[in-house]
XYZ file of C-alpha atoms in Angstrom:
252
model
C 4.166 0.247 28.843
C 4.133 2.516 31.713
C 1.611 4.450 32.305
C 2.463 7.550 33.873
C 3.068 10.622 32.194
C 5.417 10.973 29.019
C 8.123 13.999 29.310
C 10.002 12.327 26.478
C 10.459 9.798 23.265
C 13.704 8.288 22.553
C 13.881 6.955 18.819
C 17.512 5.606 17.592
C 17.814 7.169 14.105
C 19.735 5.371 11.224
C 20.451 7.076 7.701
C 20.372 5.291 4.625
C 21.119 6.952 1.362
C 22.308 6.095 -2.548
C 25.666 7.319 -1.290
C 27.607 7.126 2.256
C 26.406 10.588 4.144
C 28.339 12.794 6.364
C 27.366 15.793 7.733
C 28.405 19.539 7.701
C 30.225 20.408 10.968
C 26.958 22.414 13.185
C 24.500 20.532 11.274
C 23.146 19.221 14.308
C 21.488 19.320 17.167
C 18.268 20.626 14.825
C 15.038 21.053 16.310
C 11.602 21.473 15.273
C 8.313 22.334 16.551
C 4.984 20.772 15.626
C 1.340 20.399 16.744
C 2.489 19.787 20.150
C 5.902 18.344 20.045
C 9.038 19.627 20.254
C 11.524 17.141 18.376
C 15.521 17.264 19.143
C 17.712 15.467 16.397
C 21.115 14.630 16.616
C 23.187 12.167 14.069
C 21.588 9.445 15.699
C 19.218 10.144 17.927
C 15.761 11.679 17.858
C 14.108 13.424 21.095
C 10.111 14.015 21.174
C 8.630 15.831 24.020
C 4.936 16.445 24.055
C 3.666 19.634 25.284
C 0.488 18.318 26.395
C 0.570 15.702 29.282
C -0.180 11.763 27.837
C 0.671 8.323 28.933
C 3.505 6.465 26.880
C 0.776 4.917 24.276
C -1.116 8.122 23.857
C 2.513 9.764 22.602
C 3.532 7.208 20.394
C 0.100 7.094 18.728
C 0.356 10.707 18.509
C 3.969 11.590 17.130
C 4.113 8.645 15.147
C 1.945 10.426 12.102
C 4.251 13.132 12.398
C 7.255 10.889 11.965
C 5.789 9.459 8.929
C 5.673 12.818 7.215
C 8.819 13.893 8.066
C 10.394 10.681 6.654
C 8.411 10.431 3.650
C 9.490 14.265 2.617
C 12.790 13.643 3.017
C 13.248 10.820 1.189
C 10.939 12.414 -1.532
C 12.194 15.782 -2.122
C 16.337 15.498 -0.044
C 16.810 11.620 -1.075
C 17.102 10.671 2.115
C 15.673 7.115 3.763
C 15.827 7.498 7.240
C 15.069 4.356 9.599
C 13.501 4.909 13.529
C 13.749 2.902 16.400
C 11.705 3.525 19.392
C 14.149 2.888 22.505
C 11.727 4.155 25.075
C 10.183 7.047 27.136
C 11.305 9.190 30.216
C 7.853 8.893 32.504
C 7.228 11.105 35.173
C 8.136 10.165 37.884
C 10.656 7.349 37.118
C 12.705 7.891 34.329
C 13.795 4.248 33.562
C 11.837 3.937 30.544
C 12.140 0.528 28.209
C 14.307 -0.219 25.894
C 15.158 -2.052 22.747
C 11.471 -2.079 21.703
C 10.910 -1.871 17.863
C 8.762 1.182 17.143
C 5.732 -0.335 15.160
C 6.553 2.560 11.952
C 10.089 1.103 12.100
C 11.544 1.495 8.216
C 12.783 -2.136 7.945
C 12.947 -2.244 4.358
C 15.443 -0.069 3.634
C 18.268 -1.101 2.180
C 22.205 -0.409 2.197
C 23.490 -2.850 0.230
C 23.719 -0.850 -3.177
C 26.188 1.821 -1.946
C 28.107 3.740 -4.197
C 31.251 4.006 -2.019
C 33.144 6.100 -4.356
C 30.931 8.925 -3.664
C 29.915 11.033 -0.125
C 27.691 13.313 0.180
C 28.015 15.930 2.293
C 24.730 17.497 4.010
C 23.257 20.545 6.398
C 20.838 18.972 8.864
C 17.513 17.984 7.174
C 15.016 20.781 6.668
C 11.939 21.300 8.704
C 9.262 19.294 6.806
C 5.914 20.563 5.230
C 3.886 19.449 8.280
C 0.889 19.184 5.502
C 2.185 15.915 4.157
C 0.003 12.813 4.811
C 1.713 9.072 4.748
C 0.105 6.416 3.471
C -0.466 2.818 2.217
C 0.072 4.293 -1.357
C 2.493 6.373 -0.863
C 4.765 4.184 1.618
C 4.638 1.829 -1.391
C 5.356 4.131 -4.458
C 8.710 4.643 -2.172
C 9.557 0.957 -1.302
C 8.556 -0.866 -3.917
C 9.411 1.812 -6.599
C 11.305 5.227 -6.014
C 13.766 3.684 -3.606
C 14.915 0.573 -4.966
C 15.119 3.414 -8.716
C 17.437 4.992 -6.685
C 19.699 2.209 -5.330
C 19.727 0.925 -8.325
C 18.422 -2.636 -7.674
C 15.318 -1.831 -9.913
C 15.511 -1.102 -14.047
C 13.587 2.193 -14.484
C 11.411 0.621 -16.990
C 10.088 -1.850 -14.660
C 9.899 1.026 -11.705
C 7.853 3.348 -14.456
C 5.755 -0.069 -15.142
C 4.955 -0.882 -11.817
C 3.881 2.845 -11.106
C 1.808 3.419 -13.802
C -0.126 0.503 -12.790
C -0.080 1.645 -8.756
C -1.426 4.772 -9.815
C -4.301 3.086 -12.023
C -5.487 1.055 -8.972
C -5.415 4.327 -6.916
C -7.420 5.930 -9.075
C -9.805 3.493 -9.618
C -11.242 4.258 -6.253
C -12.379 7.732 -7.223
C -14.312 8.753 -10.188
C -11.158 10.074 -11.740
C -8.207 8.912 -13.595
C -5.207 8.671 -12.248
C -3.714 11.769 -14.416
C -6.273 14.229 -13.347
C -5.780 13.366 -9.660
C -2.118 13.935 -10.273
C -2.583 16.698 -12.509
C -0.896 16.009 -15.644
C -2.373 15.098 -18.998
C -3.075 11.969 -20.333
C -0.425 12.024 -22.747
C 2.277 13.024 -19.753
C 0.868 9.949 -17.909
C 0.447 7.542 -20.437
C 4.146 8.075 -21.590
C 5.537 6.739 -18.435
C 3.220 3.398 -18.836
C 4.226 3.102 -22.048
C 7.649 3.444 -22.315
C 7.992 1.150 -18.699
C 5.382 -1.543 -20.442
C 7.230 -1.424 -23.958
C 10.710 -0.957 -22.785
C 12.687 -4.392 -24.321
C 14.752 -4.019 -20.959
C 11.123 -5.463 -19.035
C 9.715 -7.272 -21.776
C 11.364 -8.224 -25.244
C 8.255 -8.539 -28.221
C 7.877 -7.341 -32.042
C 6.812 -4.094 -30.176
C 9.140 -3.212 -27.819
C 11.337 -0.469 -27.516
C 14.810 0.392 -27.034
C 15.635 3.060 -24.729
C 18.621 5.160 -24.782
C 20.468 6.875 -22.110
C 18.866 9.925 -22.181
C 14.938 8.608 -22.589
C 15.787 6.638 -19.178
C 17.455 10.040 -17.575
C 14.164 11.611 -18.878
C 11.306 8.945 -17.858
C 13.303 8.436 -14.603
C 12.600 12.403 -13.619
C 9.018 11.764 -14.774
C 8.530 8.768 -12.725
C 10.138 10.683 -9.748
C 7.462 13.386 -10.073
C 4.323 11.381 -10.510
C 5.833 9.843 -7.032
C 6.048 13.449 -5.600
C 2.575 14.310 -6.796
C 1.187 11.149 -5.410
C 2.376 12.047 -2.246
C 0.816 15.744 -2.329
C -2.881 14.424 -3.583
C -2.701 11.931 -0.917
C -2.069 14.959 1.517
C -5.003 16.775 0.305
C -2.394 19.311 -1.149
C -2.499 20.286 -4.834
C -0.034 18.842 -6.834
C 1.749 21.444 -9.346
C 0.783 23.117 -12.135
C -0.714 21.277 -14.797
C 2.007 19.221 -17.149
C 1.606 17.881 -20.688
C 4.257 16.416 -22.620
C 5.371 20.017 -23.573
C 6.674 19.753 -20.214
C 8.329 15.978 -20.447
C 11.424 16.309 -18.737
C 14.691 16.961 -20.342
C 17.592 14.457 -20.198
């Protein structure tokens, strides 16, 4: 790494979504401003310029936080998995830079493979994030291993609902609350989604299992989707919605 002064961050940007994505004619270049960087995005490229002077590890260490946020809120709340690839820095004074080198956040388990190429979306250039958000070990895997593979399709949504009910159990366990009063829903709201994911005869066939129709998956799939989003505020130190029971259980 060079060690002069950073003026700029190069990170190749890939898109992955459910569906193929194209984008709105003047939905880029966007740009954003945040603790200290300045961040150009294009299709697929992303800029970062630091407003402060730092060498080439200092930045990276520093936006790379940043970059976890913003691609854990959009694939959260605008369904979007976006993969980064650090390409290299323009140092004062030369401007060579490196290339080709992997950036050590790089989001390698994304997948493209369960494309629905009968459908494209259409989109405006992702919004400015909440700069609030927090990444973490949790909550990078509620999204790999659960809310991401839901929405490609390559994981049942009682097995996704099983797996995150018992995610959230082992998160909890490290407090001295449960897992429903950290995400702010009732026990009942909570254990609904464990129950129907651990009883479901699609995961698991016995005398007790259940058989769910259509509309309880379209229902515990929204549920699961928000226990994921609510993970991701309490992680943040953010409150996470107004209190739900299962007067609130979402509608198919």
């Amino acid at each position: 790494m060079k060690s002069g002064q950073v003026r700029t961050l190069h990170f190749a940007v890939e898109w992955v979504d459910q569906h193929p994505v194209t984008w709105l004619e003047g939905a880029f270049p966007a740009s954003y401003e945040v603790e200290g960087w300045k961040l150009t995005l294009t299709e697929t490229r992303l800029a970062a310029a630091p407003t402060a002077p730092m060498t080439e590890d200092e930045a990276r260490s520093a936006v790379m936080p940043l970059l976890d946020t913003w691609s854990a809120e959009l694939e959260v709340d605008q369904r979007l998995v976006v993969m980064l690839y650090y390409l290299g820095a323009d140092v004062e004074p030369d401007t060579t830079g490196t290339r080709g080198t992997a950036a050590s956040a790089d989001f390698a388990t994304a997948s493209a493979t369960a494309f629905d190429a009968t459908i494209v979306i259409q989109r405006d250039a992702p919004p400015p994030p909440d700069w609030s958000w927090r990444d973490t070990d949790v909550t990078q895997a509620a999204r790999t291993m659960c809310l991401r593979p839901l929405r490609s399709g390559t994981r049942p949504i009682a097995d996704a609902a099983y797996w995150l009910s018992t995610h959230l159990k082992k998160w909890a366990a490290d407090g001295d609350q449960t897992a429903a009063e950290r995400l702010n829903v009732s026990s009942g709201y909570f254990n609904k989604v464990s129950q129907l994911g651990a009883r479901s005869d699609e995961r698991k066939v016995s005398p007790t299992s259940l058989t769910l129709s259509a509309e309880d998956k379209a229902s515990l799939r929204s549920a699961v989707e928000e226990l994921i989003r609510r993970l991701h505020l309490a992680e943040s130190g953010i409150p996470p919605g107004q209190h739900l029971d299962l007067s609130d259980w979402p509608a198919s």
